[in-house]
């Protein structure tokens, strides 16, 4: 089969044997797969992974050892816990101490014609959900994870810091969960697209962070930005930069929650004393549950397909990755359709 | 009156007029006052405060505009919220936007013969509590704050990182709250003193952090240190150093709580990605409630007077501060008795 692999510091389209599902696993033909910033970080050395990249996909089951899913369209959870270690047995299988992960750790990913995953990782996709929507289930689940971990009050506004693809996804998911969401970013086009969905936006200067434009969300008050960008109860940090963290702490209300969504590779200068003085809560957040996302998508409450910037065939994989790294580009999708 | 003031970058014993209590305030004659690391940080430029230092005290009320406290022994909460701003009116008076604070911000402190504080800040001290105990109520309340903010389960061990005076205080308070506490530090003498109280201790190398000695707490299991120093559900960081933060993240269980107790002045290199990957909770924590501490002290469940290293008269204030900065020294107390 054709696959996009990362090896010896290089990304390349290669021919590999079609994988053979182990007991309990299904063989899935990939329909679409999304490029995530984590894929780009892996190419920058994160995790030290080599093999087939990719972990966001929608596909069709072709073999499943009799599990009854053959022919069904599925999405799949990316973590493969051992279910045997102390962490797994104490309810922390999300943090298995010998975790394998699709396209990240000891398991080939979905930028290929086929992949294998345990049947228990799969979720059937309703006919009401298109492939263009379903390919976003994994990143949307990571956004749902925030509400799974912490009590987010419907009366308390949430500020999402960062207008990259994950930022926009987080904003739309939290909006779909009934929260009042605003996004602060630097790219007027991306923010304009988001505002069409009814989400409030702040566009700030790349130089000094000053607010250049504020567009309140649908149904939101028209209060000026100066008043609103302080004492915010919940800020989600998805800029992927250390300066985003300091900005987040500045905007937060005392005792407020700062959700950390992006892994910033490497250490940078950071002064955490505002977190102590203002009794902030800095809360790491990672992968989340698929079912709430599928339910929201099926009921038409959550649509993310508008975040697709461009599609490429698997053979155009290298070009697709180059595109995904361009400023202003949102989701780049690889398809085998 | 005699007072110890910090002005123009210098600490000095001075003669000042005795303060006159405003309406709602009491005049308090100081019996004992403790030197806190925050006092030392103020002398390093923190908060930019000038005036009478000190915020940990026990004293006797001499005037109170008829509030009925004259002659009573009291301790006092250090924060003076305005009770008028938006934060105060939304239940965040702990974080008043124009907060004054005893010996820290727009309010002279307790390293003097007399101080004034609002009557509503005062708590009467039971006859069963000595002055040597009562002088610890303020720092002990800061330790109680952790349990006030977050759910600490009696079945989950707590590791306190740091064997300074605040670390030892936090450990003894959490122990008094029925939690299983261990302290990790570098000073064998301080740790030995703590172990006498029944708290488990790890002594680690100053060079590489390796465990040199482990003494399980009273009633604790005798498991070796290697097994225990991982996957800890709650770690309290009181080292006052950035390296303490990274150590804390290393020892924590995924989804665990890292309580941030010390304000580290200035920014330092810090990699927060373990917090995201392991979904850690970094939780700032500051001042706390006095009544639980007074109750624990009155019932004999909490005794901190053993942490007093040395006492000085107010006139010996400069010498007292020099002593407080020596390595290995715990609480230094100024007395007017």
XYZ file of C-alpha atoms in Angstrom:
674
model
C 0.000 0.000 0.000
C 0.983 3.637 -0.343
C 1.946 5.391 2.892
C 3.511 8.628 4.030
C 6.368 7.821 6.353
C 8.786 9.843 8.432
C 12.221 8.251 8.694
C 15.822 9.415 9.132
C 14.590 12.989 9.418
C 12.728 12.810 6.095
C 9.099 12.630 5.071
C 8.436 10.453 2.018
C 5.769 8.592 0.098
C 6.609 4.871 0.208
C 5.191 1.473 -0.640
C 4.680 -0.710 2.448
C 3.016 -4.090 2.987
C -0.650 -3.730 3.951
C -0.766 -4.238 7.746
C -2.266 -7.453 9.144
C -4.699 -6.897 12.030
C -3.700 -8.633 15.266
C -6.350 -10.453 17.323
C -8.834 -7.850 18.540
C -7.808 -5.426 15.818
C -9.585 -4.288 12.661
C -8.115 -3.440 9.271
C -9.422 -0.051 8.155
C -9.238 1.503 4.705
C -8.578 5.214 5.168
C -10.951 7.623 3.429
C -9.615 10.910 4.792
C -6.913 11.882 7.271
C -6.093 15.292 8.747
C -2.665 16.798 9.349
C -2.278 17.959 12.956
C 0.392 20.238 14.391
C 1.599 17.247 16.386
C 2.608 15.644 13.070
C 4.674 18.741 12.317
C 6.192 18.615 15.814
C 7.123 14.948 15.351
C 9.051 16.040 12.257
C 10.797 18.579 14.490
C 11.941 15.750 16.762
C 9.023 15.469 19.207
C 8.562 11.915 20.564
C 11.350 10.543 18.330
C 8.794 8.618 16.282
C 9.620 7.005 12.946
C 7.037 5.284 10.742
C 3.686 6.121 9.187
C 2.499 9.478 10.555
C -1.097 10.577 11.172
C -3.773 10.015 13.796
C -6.897 11.892 12.619
C -8.943 9.802 10.189
C -12.230 8.432 8.980
C -12.217 5.056 7.215
C -14.104 1.856 6.403
C -13.561 -1.436 8.222
C -12.439 -4.215 5.886
C -11.544 -6.999 8.353
C -12.308 -7.301 12.049
C -12.055 -10.965 13.167
C -15.845 -11.204 13.347
C -16.555 -8.076 15.390
C -19.413 -7.114 13.052
C -18.000 -3.819 11.809
C -16.975 -4.819 8.257
C -18.239 -2.259 5.744
C -18.980 0.331 8.438
C -17.498 3.805 8.428
C -15.504 4.483 11.593
C -13.299 6.930 13.426
C -10.777 5.682 15.981
C -9.301 6.657 19.320
C -5.585 7.010 19.007
C -4.317 5.679 22.331
C -3.547 2.003 22.866
C -3.120 1.404 26.599
C -1.741 -1.940 27.819
C -4.646 -2.396 30.282
C -2.232 -4.266 32.539
C 0.016 -1.683 34.246
C -0.631 -0.032 37.595
C -1.924 3.143 35.940
C -4.340 1.294 33.679
C -5.642 -0.705 36.641
C -6.171 2.443 38.717
C -8.402 4.135 36.151
C -5.616 6.056 34.419
C -5.485 4.097 31.159
C -5.377 7.480 29.381
C -1.896 7.684 30.877
C -0.766 4.050 30.546
C 2.920 3.811 31.388
C 3.607 1.788 28.227
C 1.157 3.592 25.983
C 1.303 3.108 22.237
C -0.318 5.792 20.107
C -1.411 5.916 16.480
C 1.188 7.623 14.319
C 3.119 8.716 17.403
C 4.443 5.856 19.444
C 5.033 2.217 18.423
C 2.038 2.156 16.073
C 1.888 3.135 12.423
C -0.555 5.942 11.702
C -3.273 6.774 9.203
C -1.429 8.602 6.395
C -1.684 5.397 4.380
C -4.210 3.392 2.435
C -4.768 1.117 5.436
C -4.262 1.118 9.171
C -5.050 -1.261 12.023
C -6.554 -0.390 15.406
C -8.171 -2.387 18.215
C -11.905 -2.815 17.578
C -12.548 -1.292 21.004
C -10.964 1.978 19.785
C -13.466 2.347 16.936
C -16.674 4.364 16.801
C -19.187 3.924 13.984
C -19.973 7.162 12.142
C -23.618 7.938 11.426
C -24.695 8.408 7.784
C -25.623 11.976 8.705
C -21.967 12.845 9.224
C -19.895 13.447 6.095
C -16.270 12.378 5.753
C -15.274 16.060 5.816
C -16.866 16.336 9.255
C -15.800 12.952 10.606
C -12.120 13.628 9.992
C -12.394 16.262 12.769
C -13.732 13.922 15.450
C -10.309 13.343 17.023
C -9.289 17.006 17.472
C -12.855 17.896 18.504
C -12.695 15.184 21.170
C -9.555 16.844 22.525
C -11.640 20.013 22.926
C -14.469 18.131 24.655
C -11.845 16.814 27.069
C -11.721 20.268 28.704
C -15.362 19.993 29.777
C -14.809 16.366 30.736
C -12.028 17.372 33.153
C -13.354 20.617 34.593
C -16.572 22.299 35.528
C -17.217 25.006 32.934
C -20.166 27.181 33.942
C -22.562 28.276 31.179
C -22.589 31.784 32.685
C -18.812 32.189 32.566
C -17.187 33.345 29.313
C -14.301 31.357 27.843
C -11.460 32.999 25.955
C -9.568 30.851 23.452
C -6.071 32.194 22.863
C -4.883 31.310 19.375
C -6.550 31.142 15.964
C -4.753 28.104 14.568
C -6.729 25.057 13.505
C -6.864 23.656 17.028
C -7.890 27.037 18.435
C -10.788 27.316 16.019
C -11.787 23.723 16.664
C -11.728 24.261 20.436
C -13.815 27.433 20.066
C -16.485 25.773 17.927
C -16.700 22.728 20.184
C -17.056 24.806 23.360
C -19.656 26.921 21.536
C -21.519 23.710 20.677
C -21.424 22.804 24.388
C -23.423 25.962 25.109
C -20.593 28.107 26.428
C -19.977 31.780 25.612
C -16.749 31.649 23.637
C -14.472 34.337 22.257
C -11.238 33.801 20.345
C -8.189 36.037 20.418
C -5.846 35.750 17.442
C -3.713 37.582 14.936
C -5.106 36.462 11.596
C -8.067 38.612 10.429
C -9.154 36.074 7.773
C -9.299 33.117 10.123
C -11.091 35.203 12.732
C -13.593 36.443 10.150
C -14.353 32.837 9.211
C -14.895 32.014 12.861
C -17.122 35.038 13.374
C -19.404 33.716 10.631
C -20.092 30.802 12.985
C -21.288 33.282 15.634
C -18.188 33.213 17.840
C -16.816 36.524 19.198
C -13.314 37.481 18.052
C -10.464 39.792 19.014
C -7.826 40.527 16.420
C -4.576 41.672 18.040
C -1.366 43.147 16.697
C 1.563 40.794 16.044
C 3.900 43.469 17.382
C 2.495 44.585 20.727
C -0.644 42.513 21.275
C -2.914 45.587 21.147
C -6.529 44.890 20.169
C -7.063 46.010 16.552
C -10.641 44.803 16.117
C -13.334 43.268 18.291
C -16.383 41.506 16.906
C -18.814 40.300 19.561
C -20.331 36.861 19.097
C -23.934 36.266 18.093
C -26.120 37.292 21.028
C -23.121 38.681 22.922
C -23.022 42.161 24.371
C -21.297 44.933 22.427
C -18.994 45.887 25.292
C -15.667 47.336 24.187
C -12.626 45.063 24.211
C -10.747 46.935 26.920
C -13.392 46.124 29.479
C -13.719 42.501 28.517
C -10.112 41.382 28.228
C -9.598 41.108 31.967
C -10.787 38.922 34.803
C -11.820 36.170 32.406
C -12.775 33.011 34.316
C -11.504 30.468 31.755
C -8.758 30.892 29.159
C -7.744 28.075 26.798
C -4.150 28.396 25.600
C -3.704 26.997 22.078
C -1.148 29.395 20.616
C 1.641 26.895 20.989
C 3.917 29.686 22.210
C 5.274 30.543 25.629
C 4.183 34.171 25.239
C 0.621 32.852 24.936
C 0.952 31.508 28.471
C 1.951 34.875 29.880
C -0.845 36.623 27.988
C -3.301 34.067 29.301
C -2.236 34.696 32.897
C -2.681 38.432 32.344
C -6.259 38.092 31.120
C -7.399 35.561 33.701
C -9.535 36.339 36.722
C -8.003 35.456 40.098
C -8.752 31.785 40.827
C -9.463 31.380 37.097
C -8.698 28.316 34.978
C -5.986 28.333 32.340
C -6.361 25.272 30.121
C -3.066 24.204 28.556
C -3.743 22.553 25.214
C -0.521 22.934 23.265
C 2.738 21.174 23.968
C 5.422 23.785 23.523
C 8.604 21.920 22.645
C 11.527 23.062 24.766
C 11.862 25.287 27.784
C 11.407 29.040 27.692
C 11.581 31.794 30.266
C 8.380 31.848 32.231
C 7.447 33.617 35.435
C 4.821 31.603 37.276
C 4.492 33.932 40.260
C 1.258 35.512 38.890
C -0.200 32.007 39.097
C 0.561 31.889 42.829
C -0.439 35.471 43.631
C -3.729 35.206 41.728
C -4.277 31.573 42.727
C -4.660 30.540 39.093
C -5.293 26.978 38.017
C -3.061 25.832 35.133
C -4.651 22.689 33.795
C -3.082 20.344 31.254
C -5.500 18.772 28.803
C -5.010 16.196 26.051
C -7.127 13.552 24.291
C -10.869 13.288 24.836
C -13.990 11.188 24.344
C -15.345 10.598 20.822
C -19.024 9.882 21.550
C -20.049 13.431 22.599
C -18.500 14.772 19.390
C -20.309 12.229 17.200
C -23.574 13.091 18.954
C -23.098 16.843 18.427
C -22.161 16.290 14.788
C -25.065 13.936 14.137
C -27.512 16.451 15.569
C -26.100 19.249 13.424
C -24.793 21.246 16.368
C -21.136 21.024 15.417
C -19.702 21.458 11.949
C -15.970 21.751 11.407
C -15.633 20.953 7.679
C -15.355 24.692 7.000
C -11.903 24.530 8.585
C -10.529 22.432 5.703
C -8.136 24.626 3.729
C -7.112 22.112 1.078
C -7.173 18.406 0.187
C -4.401 16.336 -1.334
C -4.102 12.725 -2.421
C -1.755 10.516 -0.419
C 0.742 10.614 -3.304
C 0.884 14.398 -2.866
C 1.706 13.950 0.816
C 4.929 15.940 0.841
C 3.213 18.897 -0.843
C 0.362 18.590 1.647
C 2.789 18.887 4.569
C 4.456 21.908 2.998
C 1.023 23.501 2.675
C 0.102 22.652 6.280
C 3.115 24.623 7.489
C 2.140 27.832 5.696
C 0.895 30.678 7.870
C -2.865 31.166 7.650
C -3.581 27.618 6.475
C -6.087 25.656 8.528
C -6.740 21.933 8.175
C -5.010 20.089 5.343
C -6.576 16.731 4.534
C -5.139 13.689 2.768
C -7.711 11.565 0.972
C -7.858 8.099 -0.600
C -11.343 8.489 -2.001
C 7.186 53.538 69.208
C 10.072 51.376 68.011
C 9.611 49.820 64.572
C 11.655 47.941 61.994
C 11.255 49.709 58.674
C 12.459 49.052 55.151
C 13.164 52.236 53.207
C 15.500 53.308 50.398
C 16.775 49.752 50.114
C 17.708 49.593 53.819
C 16.303 47.847 56.841
C 16.536 49.894 60.072
C 15.216 50.210 63.584
C 13.417 53.572 63.877
C 11.224 55.581 66.166
C 7.764 56.255 64.661
C 4.579 57.796 66.074
C 2.248 55.136 67.497
C -0.435 54.571 64.812
C -3.967 55.858 65.437
C -6.695 53.320 64.622
C -9.171 54.495 61.951
C -12.897 53.872 62.454
C -13.443 50.108 62.446
C -9.805 49.466 63.314
C -8.159 48.288 66.516
C -4.806 49.291 67.975
C -2.834 46.163 68.834
C 0.281 45.867 70.965
C 2.535 43.261 69.348
C 3.738 40.402 71.546
C 5.536 38.314 68.933
C 6.015 38.558 65.184
C 7.546 36.044 62.775
C 9.885 36.727 59.868
C 8.556 35.200 56.652
C 10.423 34.635 53.380
C 8.097 37.199 51.839
C 9.731 39.810 54.094
C 13.099 38.799 52.663
C 11.696 38.971 49.120
C 10.336 42.466 49.756
C 13.886 43.472 50.662
C 14.932 41.996 47.292
C 12.474 44.325 45.555
C 9.273 42.262 45.564
C 6.116 44.435 45.651
C 8.139 47.658 45.930
C 6.923 48.147 49.517
C 8.464 50.677 51.900
C 7.440 51.014 55.526
C 7.107 48.776 58.573
C 7.606 45.152 57.494
C 5.953 42.063 58.979
C 2.596 40.296 58.769
C 2.764 37.295 61.129
C 1.948 38.293 64.715
C 0.147 37.735 67.955
C -0.763 40.776 70.051
C -3.112 42.363 72.579
C -5.893 44.814 71.636
C -5.456 48.194 73.364
C -8.137 50.291 71.593
C -10.993 49.188 69.336
C -13.676 51.927 69.217
C -15.955 49.842 71.446
C -15.736 46.522 69.617
C -15.259 44.663 72.898
C -11.831 43.215 72.212
C -9.696 45.427 74.501
C -7.322 43.277 76.559
C -7.843 40.221 74.388
C -5.038 38.383 72.698
C -5.515 38.280 68.923
C -4.036 37.223 65.606
C -4.988 39.085 62.424
C -5.671 38.391 58.771
C -3.286 40.358 56.640
C -5.442 41.366 53.658
C -7.522 44.557 53.654
C -9.926 44.375 50.707
C -11.869 47.503 49.730
C -15.196 45.576 49.733
C -16.390 47.909 46.981
C -14.722 46.826 43.712
C -16.140 44.369 41.194
C -13.964 41.536 42.481
C -14.940 42.099 46.112
C -18.614 42.187 45.124
C -18.322 38.951 43.148
C -16.965 36.933 46.064
C -13.292 37.470 45.221
C -12.385 39.831 48.070
C -9.261 37.667 48.565
C -8.183 39.210 45.270
C -9.513 42.768 45.659
C -8.197 44.910 42.826
C -7.089 47.624 45.260
C -5.977 45.330 48.059
C -3.907 46.670 50.902
C -1.889 44.126 52.879
C -0.184 44.238 56.252
C 3.512 44.964 55.886
C 3.307 44.511 52.122
C 1.068 47.032 50.447
C -0.106 50.438 51.708
C -0.307 49.270 55.318
C 2.425 49.277 57.921
C 3.212 45.845 59.323
C 3.793 44.194 62.671
C 7.556 44.503 63.238
C 6.778 47.337 65.655
C 5.454 47.870 69.155
C 1.995 48.590 67.759
C -0.025 48.017 64.610
C -3.589 48.747 63.508
C -5.946 46.394 61.675
C -9.699 46.335 61.019
C -11.524 44.650 63.887
C -13.080 42.283 61.315
C -9.591 40.942 60.528
C -8.953 39.874 64.126
C -9.401 36.453 65.730
C -9.272 35.999 69.493
C -6.672 33.451 70.611
C -7.727 30.887 73.216
C -5.788 30.748 76.500
C -4.789 27.215 75.553
C -2.633 28.551 72.701
C 0.745 30.022 73.656
C 2.254 33.048 71.941
C 4.903 30.761 70.433
C 2.098 28.812 68.747
C -0.126 31.746 67.863
C 2.612 33.504 65.909
C 2.302 30.649 63.378
C -1.416 31.056 62.711
C -0.907 33.138 59.554
C 1.516 30.786 57.740
C -0.497 27.765 58.935
C -3.635 29.338 57.454
C -1.816 29.559 54.118
C -1.322 25.799 54.359
C -4.978 25.199 55.231
C -5.826 27.190 52.095
C -4.747 24.185 49.986
C -7.505 22.029 51.460
C -9.921 24.950 51.234
C -9.324 25.231 47.479
C -9.011 21.597 46.457
C -10.321 18.200 47.336
C -7.501 16.325 49.066
C -8.429 12.691 49.607
C -7.377 11.083 52.898
C -6.270 7.994 50.948
C -3.944 9.898 48.638
C -0.409 10.695 49.820
C 0.871 14.272 49.631
C 4.512 15.084 48.947
C 5.789 18.446 50.173
C 8.792 19.576 48.163
C 11.046 21.784 50.284
C 12.167 21.742 53.916
C 12.187 25.479 54.577
C 10.012 26.953 57.307
C 6.960 27.128 55.050
C 7.517 23.565 53.812
C 7.647 22.236 57.362
C 4.610 24.293 58.322
C 2.638 23.011 55.309
C 3.613 19.424 56.124
C 2.543 19.667 59.767
C -0.748 21.376 58.906
C -1.675 18.813 56.231
C -0.700 16.082 58.712
C -3.051 17.695 61.249
C -5.804 17.574 58.607
C -5.452 13.796 58.542
C -3.515 13.464 55.314
C -0.540 11.155 54.709
C 2.317 13.610 54.253
C 5.938 13.165 53.271
C 8.527 15.912 52.862
C 11.416 15.933 50.433
C 14.299 18.213 51.292
C 18.052 18.613 51.458
C 18.692 19.458 55.084
C 19.104 16.342 57.293
C 18.669 18.301 60.537
C 15.420 19.966 59.544
C 14.083 16.677 58.196
C 15.050 14.863 61.393
C 13.118 17.454 63.409
C 10.113 16.916 61.171
C 10.372 13.145 61.456
C 10.086 13.495 65.217
C 6.571 14.800 64.549
C 5.753 11.556 62.702
C 6.013 12.896 59.156
C 7.828 10.816 56.509
C 10.965 12.377 55.013
C 13.249 12.014 51.994
C 16.672 13.592 52.170
C 18.074 14.195 48.692
C 21.472 15.241 47.396
C 22.061 18.922 46.644
C 24.036 17.884 43.577
C 21.896 15.424 41.637
C 18.664 15.075 43.629
C 19.340 11.393 44.414
C 17.620 10.064 47.532
C 20.195 9.728 50.342
C 17.842 8.683 53.138
C 14.181 7.798 53.513
C 12.363 7.734 56.832
C 8.739 6.635 56.608
C 6.222 8.521 58.677
C 4.567 7.119 61.802
C 2.200 4.362 60.698
C 3.445 4.586 57.101
C 4.651 1.566 55.180
C 8.378 0.899 54.912
C 8.377 0.811 51.105
C 11.668 1.876 49.555
C 11.983 5.407 48.251
C 12.431 4.372 44.620
C 8.952 2.925 44.440
C 7.279 5.803 46.227
C 8.719 8.827 44.477
C 6.554 8.452 41.392
C 2.906 8.807 40.475
C 2.219 10.913 43.562
C -1.310 12.366 43.429
C -0.539 15.680 45.168
C 2.757 17.565 45.366
C 3.106 20.891 47.179
C 5.943 23.017 45.810
C 7.516 25.179 48.523
C 11.170 25.153 47.518
C 10.960 28.657 46.120
C 13.067 27.514 43.140
C 12.213 26.843 39.523
C 13.985 23.476 39.649
C 11.501 22.492 42.350
C 8.725 22.897 39.811
C 10.363 20.547 37.333
C 11.058 17.998 40.075
C 7.444 18.236 41.177
C 6.179 17.540 37.659
C 8.461 14.512 37.478
C 7.098 12.962 40.671
C 3.421 13.657 40.013
C 0.902 11.102 38.856
C -0.856 11.890 35.558
C -3.831 14.150 36.316
C -2.198 14.935 39.665
C -2.271 18.233 41.524
C 0.804 20.427 41.864
C 0.174 23.101 44.474
C 2.271 26.215 43.890
C 2.988 27.899 47.214
C 6.110 29.933 46.641
C 6.395 33.042 44.513
C 9.625 32.699 42.610
C 10.765 36.205 41.775
C 11.710 36.538 38.115
C 11.341 34.298 35.107
C 13.367 31.147 34.582
C 13.486 28.501 31.886
C 10.612 26.112 32.339
C 9.188 23.443 30.069
C 5.488 23.035 30.763
C 4.844 20.355 28.152
C 4.892 17.557 30.796
C 1.922 19.374 32.338
C -0.013 19.044 29.083
C 1.048 15.485 28.264
C 0.301 14.217 31.768
C -2.723 16.484 32.192
C -1.315 17.896 35.422
C -3.080 20.560 37.444
C -0.794 23.428 38.541
C -2.666 25.257 41.253
C -1.665 28.592 42.751
C -2.358 28.966 46.454
C -1.932 31.882 48.831
C -3.523 33.115 52.075
C -5.995 31.034 54.006
C -8.578 30.949 56.773
C -7.502 31.436 60.419
C -10.332 29.692 62.273
C -9.444 26.083 61.288
C -5.874 26.694 62.464
C -6.985 28.132 65.809
C -9.303 25.157 66.281
C -6.529 22.646 65.513
C -4.118 24.467 67.826
C -6.636 24.754 70.646
C -7.365 21.032 70.485
C -3.658 20.187 70.577
C -3.620 18.708 67.099
C -1.190 21.219 65.624
C 1.952 22.534 67.266
C 4.438 24.610 65.325
C 6.418 26.313 68.095
C 9.174 23.717 67.578
C 9.955 25.496 64.306
C 11.229 28.598 66.132
C 14.996 28.771 65.650
C 15.684 31.940 67.583
C 14.034 35.001 69.164
C 15.233 38.597 69.100
C 13.954 41.821 70.565
C 12.672 44.431 68.144
C 15.819 46.496 68.760
C 17.854 43.537 67.468
C 15.771 43.500 64.266
C 18.636 43.831 61.818
C 20.478 40.935 63.453
C 17.253 38.911 63.386
C 16.941 39.415 59.628
C 20.550 38.402 59.086
C 19.856 35.244 61.068
C 16.658 34.513 59.091
C 18.664 34.445 55.879
C 21.118 31.814 57.088
C 20.779 28.375 55.551
C 19.214 25.845 57.902
C 17.489 28.450 60.063
C 13.742 28.018 60.512
C 11.431 30.622 62.053
C 13.004 33.724 63.553
C 10.706 35.618 65.908
C 10.781 39.238 67.085
C 9.289 39.808 70.505
C 8.143 42.783 72.595
C 7.380 40.755 75.671
